[in-house]
Short mmCIF file of C-alpha atoms in Angstrom, two decimals:
data_model
loop_
_atom_site.label_atom_id
_atom_site.label_comp_id
_atom_site.label_asym_id
_atom_site.label_seq_id
_atom_site.Cartn_x
_atom_site.Cartn_y
_atom_site.Cartn_z
CA UNK A 1 -0.04 -0.07 -0.27
CA UNK A 2 2.87 2.31 0.63
CA UNK A 3 4.26 1.87 -2.68
CA UNK A 4 0.84 2.64 -4.50
CA UNK A 5 0.58 5.62 -2.48
CA UNK A 6 4.29 6.70 -3.53
CA UNK A 7 3.51 6.35 -6.84
CA UNK A 8 0.20 8.02 -6.58
CA UNK A 9 1.34 10.97 -5.09
CA UNK A 10 4.92 11.22 -7.39
CA UNK A 11 2.44 10.80 -10.46
CA UNK A 12 -0.06 13.31 -9.00
CA UNK A 13 1.99 16.00 -8.25
CA UNK A 14 3.85 15.43 -11.86
CA UNK A 15 0.31 16.45 -13.25
CA UNK A 16 0.57 19.75 -11.35
CA UNK A 17 4.26 20.34 -11.73
CA UNK A 18 3.51 20.09 -15.56
CA UNK A 19 0.92 22.22 -17.79
CA UNK A 20 -1.01 18.83 -18.25
CA UNK A 21 -3.34 19.54 -15.58
CA UNK A 22 -4.09 23.20 -15.64
CA UNK A 23 -4.56 22.80 -19.40
CA UNK A 24 -6.68 19.72 -18.89
CA UNK A 25 -9.04 21.34 -16.12
CA UNK A 26 -9.41 24.50 -18.12
CA UNK A 27 -10.16 23.19 -21.27
CA UNK A 28 -12.40 20.54 -19.96
CA UNK A 29 -14.51 23.11 -17.79
CA UNK A 30 -14.47 25.63 -20.99
CA UNK A 31 -15.68 23.37 -23.64
CA UNK A 32 -18.39 21.48 -21.29
CA UNK A 33 -19.82 24.58 -20.04
CA UNK A 34 -19.88 26.20 -23.55
CA UNK A 35 -21.42 23.37 -25.18
CA UNK A 36 -23.75 22.94 -22.00
CA UNK A 37 -25.10 26.28 -21.68
CA UNK A 38 -25.42 26.72 -25.40
CA UNK A 39 -28.28 24.00 -25.22
CA UNK A 40 -29.52 24.79 -21.51
CA UNK A 41 -31.13 28.22 -22.67
CA UNK A 42 -32.45 26.82 -25.75
CA UNK A 43 -34.51 23.73 -23.82
CA UNK A 44 -35.20 26.23 -21.12
CA UNK A 45 -35.07 23.11 -18.91
CA UNK A 46 -33.30 22.82 -15.52
CA UNK A 47 -31.73 19.42 -16.07
CA UNK A 48 -28.31 18.63 -17.18
CA UNK A 49 -29.11 15.74 -19.60
CA UNK A 50 -27.35 17.62 -22.14
CA UNK A 51 -24.07 17.96 -20.13
CA UNK A 52 -23.98 14.28 -19.22
CA UNK A 53 -25.26 13.40 -23.09
CA UNK A 54 -21.82 15.00 -24.09
CA UNK A 55 -19.39 13.48 -21.76
CA UNK A 56 -18.71 10.06 -23.74
CA UNK A 57 -17.60 12.06 -26.51
CA UNK A 58 -15.51 14.82 -24.68
CA UNK A 59 -14.16 11.85 -22.66
CA UNK A 60 -12.85 10.61 -25.85
CA UNK A 61 -10.40 13.31 -26.55
CA UNK A 62 -9.57 14.56 -22.99
CA UNK A 63 -9.09 11.07 -21.52
CA UNK A 64 -6.21 9.79 -23.46
CA UNK A 65 -4.64 12.94 -23.24
CA UNK A 66 -4.18 12.63 -19.58
CA UNK A 67 -2.94 8.95 -19.95
CA UNK A 68 -0.81 9.11 -22.76
CA UNK A 69 2.36 10.06 -20.86
CA UNK A 70 2.18 7.39 -17.75
CA UNK A 71 4.20 5.02 -19.50
CA UNK A 72 5.13 6.17 -22.82
CA UNK A 73 7.30 9.20 -21.46
CA UNK A 74 8.95 7.01 -18.63
CA UNK A 75 9.88 4.79 -21.34
CA UNK A 76 11.35 7.52 -23.64
CA UNK A 77 13.55 9.03 -21.11
CA UNK A 78 14.53 5.85 -19.71
CA UNK A 79 13.25 6.59 -16.03
CA UNK A 80 11.14 3.25 -16.28
CA UNK A 81 14.80 1.61 -15.79
CA UNK A 82 14.91 2.96 -12.29
CA UNK A 83 11.02 2.69 -11.76
CA UNK A 84 11.06 -0.74 -12.64
CA UNK A 85 14.16 -1.99 -10.65
CA UNK A 86 12.80 -0.32 -7.32
CA UNK A 87 11.29 -3.02 -4.91
CA UNK A 88 7.77 -2.69 -6.29
CA UNK A 89 5.67 -4.74 -7.99
CA UNK A 90 4.77 -3.75 -11.34
CA UNK A 91 0.83 -4.29 -10.71
CA UNK A 92 1.25 -1.78 -8.00
CA UNK A 93 3.14 0.77 -10.00
CA UNK A 94 -0.09 0.32 -12.42
CA UNK A 95 -2.56 1.08 -9.87
CA UNK A 96 -0.60 3.98 -8.38
CA UNK A 97 -0.64 5.25 -11.83
CA UNK A 98 -4.21 4.63 -12.52
CA UNK A 99 -5.25 6.32 -9.54
CA UNK A 100 -3.24 9.33 -9.79
CA UNK A 101 -5.07 9.80 -13.11
CA UNK A 102 -8.57 8.86 -11.51
CA UNK A 103 -7.47 11.65 -9.06
CA UNK A 104 -7.23 14.28 -11.59
CA UNK A 105 -10.66 13.52 -13.27
CA UNK A 106 -12.06 13.38 -9.65
CA UNK A 107 -10.92 16.89 -9.06
CA UNK A 108 -11.99 18.34 -12.61
CA UNK A 109 -15.46 16.73 -12.20
CA UNK A 110 -15.52 18.08 -8.96
CA UNK A 111 -14.92 21.61 -10.23
CA UNK A 112 -17.79 21.19 -12.91
CA UNK A 113 -20.21 21.19 -10.07
CA UNK A 114 -20.13 24.57 -10.87
CA UNK A 115 -22.47 23.84 -13.40
CA UNK A 116 -24.56 21.80 -11.16
CA UNK A 117 -24.89 24.65 -8.82
CA UNK A 118 -25.93 27.09 -11.43
CA UNK A 119 -28.79 24.68 -12.70
CA UNK A 120 -29.69 24.09 -9.24
CA UNK A 121 -29.79 28.28 -8.35
CA UNK A 122 -31.74 28.82 -12.00
CA UNK A 123 -34.47 25.61 -11.09
CA UNK A 124 -35.04 22.70 -9.36
CA UNK A 125 -33.15 19.44 -10.96
CA UNK A 126 -33.70 16.22 -9.82
CA UNK A 127 -31.23 15.78 -7.34
CA UNK A 128 -31.12 11.87 -7.44
CA UNK A 129 -30.63 11.85 -11.12
CA UNK A 130 -27.63 14.42 -11.07
CA UNK A 131 -25.87 12.09 -8.46
CA UNK A 132 -26.40 8.98 -10.34
CA UNK A 133 -25.23 11.21 -13.30
CA UNK A 134 -22.12 12.29 -11.48
CA UNK A 135 -21.09 8.63 -10.23
CA UNK A 136 -21.67 7.23 -13.91
CA UNK A 137 -19.23 10.12 -15.24
CA UNK A 138 -16.79 8.99 -12.72
CA UNK A 139 -17.09 5.43 -13.51
CA UNK A 140 -16.85 5.72 -17.21
CA UNK A 141 -14.01 8.06 -17.16
CA UNK A 142 -12.17 5.47 -14.91
CA UNK A 143 -13.11 2.95 -17.64
CA UNK A 144 -11.55 5.24 -20.44
CA UNK A 145 -8.49 5.92 -18.36
CA UNK A 146 -7.61 2.09 -17.82
CA UNK A 147 -7.92 1.98 -21.50
CA UNK A 148 -5.69 4.87 -22.17
CA UNK A 149 -3.10 3.70 -19.62
CA UNK A 150 -2.63 0.61 -21.51
CA UNK A 151 -2.03 2.22 -24.45
CA UNK A 152 0.44 4.04 -23.13
CA UNK A 153 2.37 0.74 -21.76
CA UNK A 154 2.07 -0.19 -25.52
CA UNK A 155 4.61 2.25 -26.86
CA UNK A 156 7.45 4.80 -25.76
CA UNK A 157 5.67 7.49 -28.18
CA UNK A 158 3.05 9.65 -26.43
CA UNK A 159 0.93 10.51 -29.71
CA UNK A 160 0.94 6.98 -30.71
CA UNK A 161 -0.46 6.17 -27.07
CA UNK A 162 -2.87 8.82 -27.30
CA UNK A 163 -4.34 7.93 -30.58
CA UNK A 164 -4.18 4.12 -29.71
CA UNK A 165 -6.22 5.25 -26.48
CA UNK A 166 -8.70 7.42 -28.62
CA UNK A 167 -9.37 4.41 -31.07
CA UNK A 168 -9.54 1.81 -28.59
CA UNK A 169 -12.11 3.82 -26.39
CA UNK A 170 -13.97 4.85 -29.85
CA UNK A 171 -14.44 1.52 -30.83
CA UNK A 172 -15.70 0.16 -27.59
CA UNK A 173 -18.03 3.39 -27.44
CA UNK A 174 -19.69 2.96 -30.86
CA UNK A 175 -20.18 -0.55 -30.71
CA UNK A 176 -22.99 0.32 -28.11
CA UNK A 177 -24.40 2.87 -30.24
CA UNK A 178 -27.83 2.48 -31.94
CA UNK A 179 -26.14 3.10 -35.38
CA UNK A 180 -23.72 0.25 -35.17
CA UNK A 181 -26.07 -2.38 -33.48
CA UNK A 182 -28.81 -1.94 -36.29
CA UNK A 183 -26.43 -3.56 -38.54
CA UNK A 184 -24.56 -6.16 -36.44
CA UNK A 185 -25.44 -9.38 -37.07
CA UNK A 186 -28.09 -10.73 -34.65
CA UNK A 187 -25.74 -13.17 -32.55
CA UNK A 188 -23.32 -10.29 -32.02
CA UNK A 189 -25.95 -7.89 -30.52
CA UNK A 190 -26.19 -8.62 -27.15
CA UNK A 191 -22.40 -9.23 -26.82
CA UNK A 192 -22.19 -5.20 -28.60
CA UNK A 193 -24.76 -3.56 -26.76
CA UNK A 194 -23.16 -5.15 -23.21
CA UNK A 195 -19.82 -4.12 -24.07
CA UNK A 196 -20.62 -0.49 -25.37
CA UNK A 197 -18.85 1.90 -22.97
CA UNK A 198 -21.74 4.27 -23.50
CA UNK A 199 -24.83 2.22 -23.23
CA UNK A 200 -24.21 1.70 -19.62
CA UNK A 201 -23.59 5.37 -18.89
CA UNK A 202 -27.04 6.10 -20.27
CA UNK A 203 -28.93 3.82 -18.25
CA UNK A 204 -27.20 5.17 -15.30
CA UNK A 205 -28.09 8.48 -16.36
CA UNK A 206 -31.91 7.81 -16.05
CA UNK A 207 -31.34 7.65 -12.32
CA UNK A 208 -31.10 3.82 -12.00
CA UNK A 209 -27.79 2.74 -10.15
CA UNK A 210 -27.87 -0.81 -11.55
CA UNK A 211 -25.37 -3.35 -10.05
CA UNK A 212 -24.57 -4.66 -13.44
CA UNK A 213 -24.02 -1.43 -14.93
CA UNK A 214 -21.42 -0.75 -11.98
CA UNK A 215 -20.13 -4.44 -12.14
CA UNK A 216 -19.55 -3.56 -15.99
CA UNK A 217 -17.46 -0.56 -15.57
CA UNK A 218 -15.17 -2.15 -12.82
CA UNK A 219 -14.96 -5.24 -14.84
CA UNK A 220 -13.24 -2.83 -17.91
CA UNK A 221 -10.98 -1.17 -15.27
CA UNK A 222 -9.77 -4.66 -14.03
CA UNK A 223 -9.17 -6.04 -17.45
CA UNK A 224 -7.42 -2.84 -18.93
CA UNK A 225 -5.44 -2.81 -15.75
CA UNK A 226 -4.59 -6.29 -15.92
CA UNK A 227 -3.23 -6.27 -19.36
CA UNK A 228 -1.29 -3.27 -18.65
CA UNK A 229 0.40 -4.83 -15.85
CA UNK A 230 1.19 -7.58 -18.55
CA UNK A 231 2.57 -5.15 -20.77
CA UNK A 232 4.84 -3.75 -18.61
CA UNK A 233 5.98 -7.34 -17.35
CA UNK A 234 6.45 -8.59 -20.77
CA UNK A 235 9.90 -7.10 -20.75
CA UNK A 236 10.62 -9.68 -18.38
CA UNK A 237 9.10 -12.46 -20.62
CA UNK A 238 11.14 -15.30 -21.92
CA UNK B 1 27.66 -11.32 -2.72
CA UNK B 2 27.10 -11.71 -6.60
CA UNK B 3 26.89 -15.26 -8.25
CA UNK B 4 26.47 -15.57 -11.69
CA UNK B 5 26.27 -18.87 -13.60
CA UNK B 6 26.18 -19.26 -17.27
CA UNK B 7 23.72 -16.02 -17.89
CA UNK B 8 22.47 -15.91 -21.27
CA UNK B 9 19.90 -13.78 -23.11
CA UNK B 10 19.21 -12.82 -26.75
CA UNK B 11 17.37 -10.15 -28.77
CA UNK B 12 15.77 -12.13 -31.41
CA UNK B 13 18.83 -13.89 -33.23
CA UNK B 14 21.42 -11.65 -31.42
CA UNK B 15 23.12 -13.22 -28.44
CA UNK B 16 23.67 -10.08 -26.07
CA UNK B 17 24.94 -12.29 -23.03
CA UNK B 18 26.42 -15.54 -23.70
CA UNK B 19 26.91 -17.89 -20.78
CA UNK B 20 28.41 -15.43 -18.41
CA UNK B 21 29.46 -16.40 -14.83
CA UNK B 22 31.54 -14.62 -12.34
CA UNK B 23 31.61 -13.98 -8.75
CA UNK B 24 31.87 -10.88 -6.60
CA UNK B 25 32.34 -10.00 -3.22
CA UNK B 26 31.76 -7.14 -0.77
CA UNK B 27 34.70 -4.63 -0.64
CA UNK B 28 35.29 -5.10 -4.50
CA UNK B 29 35.21 -2.60 -7.00
CA UNK B 30 34.59 -4.58 -10.16
CA UNK B 31 34.82 -2.96 -13.72
CA UNK B 32 33.05 -3.73 -16.66
CA UNK B 33 35.00 -3.08 -19.50
CA UNK B 34 33.73 -3.93 -23.21
CA UNK B 35 33.22 -2.08 -26.06
CA UNK B 36 29.78 -0.56 -26.89
CA UNK B 37 27.19 -3.32 -27.76
CA UNK B 38 29.43 -5.95 -25.87
CA UNK B 39 26.84 -6.82 -23.44
CA UNK B 40 27.44 -4.72 -20.26
CA UNK B 41 24.49 -2.92 -19.79
CA UNK B 42 22.23 -6.11 -20.57
CA UNK B 43 24.07 -8.05 -17.96
CA UNK B 44 23.32 -5.24 -15.61
CA UNK B 45 19.82 -5.04 -16.31
CA UNK B 46 19.47 -8.55 -15.60
CA UNK B 47 21.19 -8.57 -12.33
CA UNK B 48 18.92 -5.63 -11.58
CA UNK B 49 15.87 -7.80 -12.43
CA UNK B 50 14.58 -5.19 -14.86
CA UNK B 51 15.14 -7.66 -18.10
CA UNK B 52 15.48 -11.59 -17.55
CA UNK B 53 17.45 -14.06 -18.80
CA UNK B 54 16.97 -16.59 -21.45
CA UNK B 55 18.86 -19.23 -19.37
CA UNK B 56 21.47 -19.57 -16.44
CA UNK B 57 20.99 -18.35 -13.01
CA UNK B 58 21.93 -15.91 -10.60
CA UNK B 59 22.04 -14.65 -7.15
CA UNK B 60 22.56 -11.67 -5.28
CA UNK B 61 23.02 -11.20 -1.64
CA UNK B 62 22.08 -14.91 -1.56
CA UNK B 63 18.74 -14.25 -3.20
CA UNK B 64 17.83 -15.44 -6.70
CA UNK B 65 17.13 -12.93 -8.80
CA UNK B 66 14.45 -14.40 -10.68
CA UNK B 67 12.18 -15.92 -7.93
CA UNK B 68 12.93 -13.16 -5.23
CA UNK B 69 13.21 -10.36 -7.16
CA UNK B 70 11.98 -7.71 -4.95
CA UNK B 71 14.32 -9.22 -2.02
CA UNK B 72 17.04 -8.52 -4.37
CA UNK B 73 16.23 -4.88 -5.65
CA UNK B 74 16.05 -4.12 -2.31
CA UNK B 75 19.56 -4.64 -1.74
CA UNK B 76 20.73 -2.99 -4.94
CA UNK B 77 21.65 0.59 -5.66
CA UNK B 78 21.38 1.05 -9.47
CA UNK B 79 21.93 3.98 -11.89
CA UNK B 80 21.04 3.23 -15.56
CA UNK B 81 23.16 4.82 -18.31
CA UNK B 82 22.67 8.35 -18.69
CA UNK B 83 21.00 8.81 -15.45
CA UNK B 84 17.28 9.28 -16.83
CA UNK B 85 15.60 11.22 -14.24
CA UNK B 86 11.93 12.88 -13.73
CA UNK B 87 12.72 16.31 -15.27
CA UNK B 88 9.49 18.07 -13.94
CA UNK B 89 10.48 17.21 -10.42
CA UNK B 90 12.43 19.30 -7.54
CA UNK B 91 15.73 17.79 -6.51
CA UNK B 92 14.84 17.25 -2.83
CA UNK B 93 11.04 15.98 -3.92
CA UNK B 94 12.96 13.49 -6.05
CA UNK B 95 15.14 12.02 -3.63
CA UNK B 96 12.02 12.49 -0.93
CA UNK B 97 9.88 10.33 -3.38
CA UNK B 98 12.95 7.48 -3.45
CA UNK B 99 13.24 7.42 0.38
CA UNK B 100 9.66 6.53 0.25
CA UNK B 101 9.66 4.17 -2.44
CA UNK B 102 12.44 2.41 -0.86
CA UNK B 103 10.85 2.26 2.38
CA UNK B 104 13.04 4.25 4.72
CA UNK B 105 11.56 4.53 8.07
CA UNK B 106 10.14 8.23 8.31
CA UNK B 107 12.48 9.29 11.23
CA UNK B 108 15.49 8.30 9.14
CA UNK B 109 14.19 10.33 5.77
CA UNK B 110 15.60 13.69 6.38
CA UNK B 111 18.88 12.14 7.45
CA UNK B 112 19.40 10.19 4.45
CA UNK B 113 18.56 12.81 2.13
CA UNK B 114 21.11 14.89 3.55
CA UNK B 115 23.74 12.34 3.69
CA UNK B 116 23.46 11.44 0.06
CA UNK B 117 23.56 15.18 -0.75
CA UNK B 118 26.99 15.65 1.09
CA UNK B 119 28.20 12.47 -0.33
CA UNK B 120 27.14 13.75 -4.08
CA UNK B 121 28.08 17.41 -4.01
CA UNK B 122 24.38 18.47 -4.32
CA UNK B 123 23.98 21.37 -2.06
CA UNK B 124 24.54 24.35 -4.80
CA UNK B 125 21.46 22.66 -6.63
CA UNK B 126 18.69 21.56 -3.85
CA UNK B 127 16.52 24.22 -4.75
CA UNK B 128 16.16 23.60 -8.32
CA UNK B 129 13.92 21.28 -10.99
CA UNK B 130 15.91 18.44 -11.94
CA UNK B 131 15.35 19.89 -15.72
CA UNK B 132 17.59 22.83 -14.94
CA UNK B 133 20.35 20.69 -13.73
CA UNK B 134 23.82 20.01 -15.77
CA UNK B 135 24.77 16.54 -16.86
CA UNK B 136 27.12 16.43 -14.30
CA UNK B 137 24.84 17.21 -11.56
CA UNK B 138 22.24 14.82 -13.25
CA UNK B 139 24.73 12.23 -12.97
CA UNK B 140 25.47 12.85 -9.25
CA UNK B 141 21.90 12.94 -8.49
CA UNK B 142 21.36 9.81 -9.72
CA UNK B 143 24.05 8.20 -7.88
CA UNK B 144 22.39 10.11 -4.93
CA UNK B 145 19.15 8.40 -5.55
CA UNK B 146 21.03 4.92 -6.12
CA UNK B 147 22.96 5.55 -2.34
CA UNK B 148 19.58 6.65 -0.56
CA UNK B 149 18.89 3.45 0.70
CA UNK B 150 22.52 2.51 1.96
CA UNK B 151 22.50 -0.51 0.09
CA UNK B 152 25.02 -3.18 0.19
CA UNK B 153 25.52 -3.34 -3.53
CA UNK B 154 25.80 -0.58 -6.28
CA UNK B 155 25.18 -1.22 -9.91
CA UNK B 156 26.18 1.72 -12.17
CA UNK B 157 26.18 2.09 -15.97
CA UNK B 158 28.75 3.90 -17.35
CA UNK B 159 28.97 6.49 -14.42
CA UNK B 160 31.13 8.72 -16.07
CA UNK B 161 29.81 9.28 -19.48
CA UNK B 162 29.36 12.74 -20.54
CA UNK B 163 31.44 14.23 -17.32
CA UNK B 164 34.28 17.23 -17.45
CA UNK B 165 37.78 15.77 -16.26
CA UNK B 166 37.47 16.90 -13.12
CA UNK B 167 34.20 15.72 -12.38
CA UNK B 168 35.19 12.22 -13.67
CA UNK B 169 37.63 12.13 -10.90
CA UNK B 170 35.49 13.11 -8.27
CA UNK B 171 33.14 10.35 -9.42
CA UNK B 172 35.90 7.97 -9.33
CA UNK B 173 37.44 8.98 -5.92
CA UNK B 174 33.58 8.45 -4.50
CA UNK B 175 33.34 4.66 -6.09
CA UNK B 176 36.80 3.77 -4.55
CA UNK B 177 35.53 4.98 -1.35
CA UNK B 178 32.19 3.62 -1.65
CA UNK B 179 33.87 0.40 -2.91
CA UNK B 180 35.42 0.12 0.61
CA UNK B 181 32.85 -1.93 2.27
CA UNK B 182 30.19 -2.31 -0.58
CA UNK B 183 30.36 -4.25 -3.62
CA UNK B 184 30.34 -1.82 -6.67
CA UNK B 185 29.74 -3.07 -9.85
CA UNK B 186 30.50 -0.38 -13.08
CA UNK B 187 30.84 -0.48 -16.53
CA UNK B 188 32.57 1.72 -18.77
CA UNK B 189 34.44 1.54 -21.96
CA UNK B 190 37.35 4.07 -20.68
CA UNK B 191 40.44 2.07 -20.23
CA UNK B 192 42.15 4.23 -17.71
CA UNK B 193 38.93 4.26 -15.66
CA UNK B 194 39.39 0.54 -14.48
CA UNK B 195 43.05 0.73 -13.84
CA UNK B 196 42.27 4.09 -11.85
CA UNK B 197 39.26 2.60 -9.67
CA UNK B 198 38.88 -1.20 -9.96
CA UNK B 199 40.12 -3.72 -7.71
CA UNK B 200 38.90 -6.47 -10.24
CA UNK B 201 38.24 -6.03 -13.90
CA UNK B 202 35.83 -8.01 -16.19
CA UNK B 203 36.60 -7.69 -19.69
CA UNK B 204 33.34 -8.44 -21.84
CA UNK B 205 33.20 -8.78 -25.61
CA UNK B 206 30.53 -10.16 -27.84
CA UNK B 207 28.63 -11.28 -24.85
CA UNK B 208 31.23 -13.32 -23.36
CA UNK B 209 33.82 -12.82 -20.44
CA UNK B 210 37.12 -12.94 -22.01
CA UNK B 211 38.79 -11.87 -18.93
CA UNK B 212 38.87 -11.68 -15.35
CA UNK B 213 41.27 -10.50 -12.87
CA UNK B 214 42.93 -7.27 -11.25
CA UNK B 215 44.39 -4.80 -13.62
CA UNK B 216 48.09 -6.22 -12.53
CA UNK B 217 47.20 -9.67 -13.06
CA UNK B 218 45.67 -9.04 -16.36
CA UNK B 219 48.41 -6.78 -17.51
CA UNK B 220 51.37 -9.70 -16.49
CA UNK B 221 48.96 -12.42 -18.28
CA UNK B 222 49.28 -10.83 -21.36
CA UNK B 223 53.01 -9.56 -21.08
CA UNK B 224 55.00 -12.85 -21.70
CA UNK B 225 57.26 -10.36 -23.76
CA UNK B 226 58.86 -7.19 -24.24
CA UNK B 227 58.71 -5.59 -27.27
CA UNK B 228 62.34 -3.37 -28.42
CA UNK B 229 62.43 -1.28 -31.39
CA UNK B 230 66.27 -0.62 -32.23
CA UNK B 231 67.61 1.13 -34.97
CA UNK B 232 71.67 0.40 -36.05
CA UNK B 233 74.00 1.95 -38.43
CA UNK B 234 75.57 -1.18 -39.48
CA UNK B 235 75.97 -4.05 -42.04
CA UNK B 236 72.59 -5.80 -42.05
CA UNK B 237 74.12 -9.22 -42.77
CA UNK B 238 76.14 -8.68 -39.58
CA UNK B 239 73.45 -7.45 -37.55
CA UNK B 240 71.04 -9.95 -38.36
CA UNK B 241 73.59 -12.87 -37.72
CA UNK B 242 73.82 -11.57 -33.88
CA UNK B 243 70.51 -11.11 -33.67
CA UNK B 244 69.86 -14.70 -34.73
CA UNK B 245 72.39 -15.80 -32.12
CA UNK B 246 70.89 -13.92 -28.90
CA UNK B 247 68.82 -16.48 -26.61
CA UNK B 248 66.48 -14.00 -25.16
CA UNK B 249 65.37 -12.91 -28.64
CA UNK B 250 62.30 -14.94 -29.55
CA UNK B 251 61.57 -13.17 -32.99
CA UNK B 252 62.93 -10.48 -34.78
CA UNK B 253 61.59 -8.19 -38.12
CA UNK B 254 63.38 -6.20 -39.97
CA UNK B 255 60.91 -2.79 -40.16
CA UNK B 256 62.79 -0.85 -42.94
CA UNK B 257 66.25 0.72 -43.63
CA UNK B 258 66.81 4.38 -44.13
CA UNK B 259 69.66 6.29 -45.19
CA UNK B 260 71.68 3.16 -44.15
CA UNK B 261 70.06 2.69 -40.94
CA UNK B 262 68.20 -0.64 -40.17
CA UNK B 263 65.33 -0.43 -37.97
CA UNK B 264 63.96 -3.76 -36.34
CA UNK B 265 61.47 -4.59 -33.99
CA UNK B 266 62.54 -7.28 -31.69
CA UNK B 267 60.38 -9.77 -29.58
CA UNK B 268 62.29 -10.39 -26.36
CA UNK B 269 61.67 -12.58 -23.40
CA UNK B 270 59.89 -10.89 -20.41
CA UNK B 271 62.48 -9.47 -17.99
CA UNK B 272 65.58 -10.00 -19.97
CA UNK B 273 66.55 -6.69 -19.39
CA UNK B 274 66.74 -6.66 -23.66
CA UNK B 275 67.40 -3.31 -23.96
CA UNK B 276 70.80 -3.26 -22.07
CA UNK B 277 71.74 -6.54 -23.77
CA UNK B 278 71.17 -5.22 -27.19
CA UNK B 279 73.14 -2.08 -26.06
CA UNK B 280 76.15 -4.07 -25.45
CA UNK B 281 75.71 -5.85 -28.45
CA UNK B 282 75.87 -2.84 -30.62
CA UNK B 283 78.81 -1.58 -28.61
CA UNK B 284 80.85 -4.69 -28.82
CA UNK B 285 80.43 -4.59 -32.84
CA UNK B 286 81.38 -1.29 -33.33
CA UNK B 287 77.89 -0.34 -34.86
CA UNK B 288 76.20 2.95 -34.13
CA UNK B 289 72.66 3.07 -32.10
CA UNK B 290 69.73 5.65 -33.17
CA UNK B 291 67.48 4.17 -31.37
CA UNK B 292 66.49 2.11 -28.34
CA UNK B 293 63.18 1.77 -27.17
CA UNK B 294 61.64 -0.87 -24.87
CA UNK B 295 57.84 -1.24 -24.65
CA UNK B 296 55.98 -3.08 -22.27
CA UNK B 297 52.42 -4.55 -22.71
CA UNK B 298 50.23 -2.76 -20.94
CA UNK B 299 46.29 -2.68 -20.14
CA UNK B 300 45.37 -1.33 -23.21
CA UNK B 301 46.76 -4.16 -25.23
CA UNK B 302 45.39 -6.91 -23.62
CA UNK B 303 42.11 -5.00 -23.97
CA UNK B 304 42.78 -4.59 -27.56
CA UNK B 305 43.74 -8.02 -28.02
CA UNK B 306 41.15 -9.58 -26.05
CA UNK B 307 38.42 -7.42 -28.00
CA UNK B 308 39.59 -7.73 -31.58
CA UNK B 309 36.84 -9.24 -33.63
CA UNK B 310 39.00 -10.16 -36.82
CA UNK B 311 39.72 -13.54 -35.68
#
């Protein structure tokens, strides 16, 4: 545990030592507020549907940008050689890095509560839906993070990691979209609709916290963290 | 403290390390010498548990490097080639991170950080970010992180590369001091470095250990013969007849004749005082001597001989 904490602190601080965290937070809040308020006044309804609805697509570009450096940079400048010869398990490093990126996401989402407050001020939205929405947002974001982290373990080039991350998330996102599902063969339909990253999020957004959806996201996170550990260990494969 | 047996590692078809075996003990400074790409770094990466080997075994401080890798890593301080560091961190912040991941008790952390700052001469830069440091200071900080947990074994990959001459001397002195009680294993391709610092040298070439011994041992092993260069003005037939007579001359070659001066290279038995004897021969025959120079084989020749790929 001390190992994970140490790695977590180092990575979390590194986000704020470099401009990454500030750029991420500013742009994320800026873009999501713009898109939110643009629709908000047109619909003239005190709800955040449009805000939450946009998130799977906004995350698609923002999250891989947060995770791309986590391994690629270490490999590029060679610090991975010191890191992986410390008395720490590979899995502990993976988890520590994941938690640090999750903390950055959580901070950002926390700051976006400003939007919620303004909605609450202007009207009377349904509290339960809002809370469910935020939980869904964090779960889905964490799944994106795990995928982005895995992409970063595969290369020493941050741009490649970024694009790999986006593509993987994109594929997992669209296979659950109606447009794709209409055109999938019947036997694939249940698999695709279950695996889609967005469908579970939409069902949480309706205000129903189903354990199946939570389990889905936790499994995606666990699966990609496991793959990341394997990828990091692959240097030692015989 | 380190026992390596038949360690083998290949990258695809290239064999990087081929059946390397050696032992090393506390109080030794072991120099890994070899041309670039000889397998030094790969061997060190295997010993530090960064890579695994295809075959063979090794124990560090009694722990198997493949099965008890965490225990091994606890006991090793490692400085990879070119000292990779987190450039966005501060110097103290970085050392502090190292004390955490090395599990130093909280009460000792400050003290250890102070200690390595003293040892490595980092006082002047403690306020700075690593990104602002010069190459020399980065190297020292890299060394500082490898020393922070006071490990019994120190593995340094080309610790002096990229440093200026005075920094090189500082690092060498540091290595020698540390090597009094601990085991230091360091690699280099600079020859003078090993003879100045090491108590033992491993020469590695094409992934194989080709020599293992103290600098003096290696030099004397290769010696066997002294080489004398001599230039004489005299009759070629007489000189060559005389050379054939001399017992200590095992072989001679006529190098050239310029303006009637005959130049020879003579291989003589070791410690035969060949130069002096040749001088007497010249005097006895009434020739004149224009050059007489004795060369003894040193580490450099050993190195060149052993790592010569022509054969």
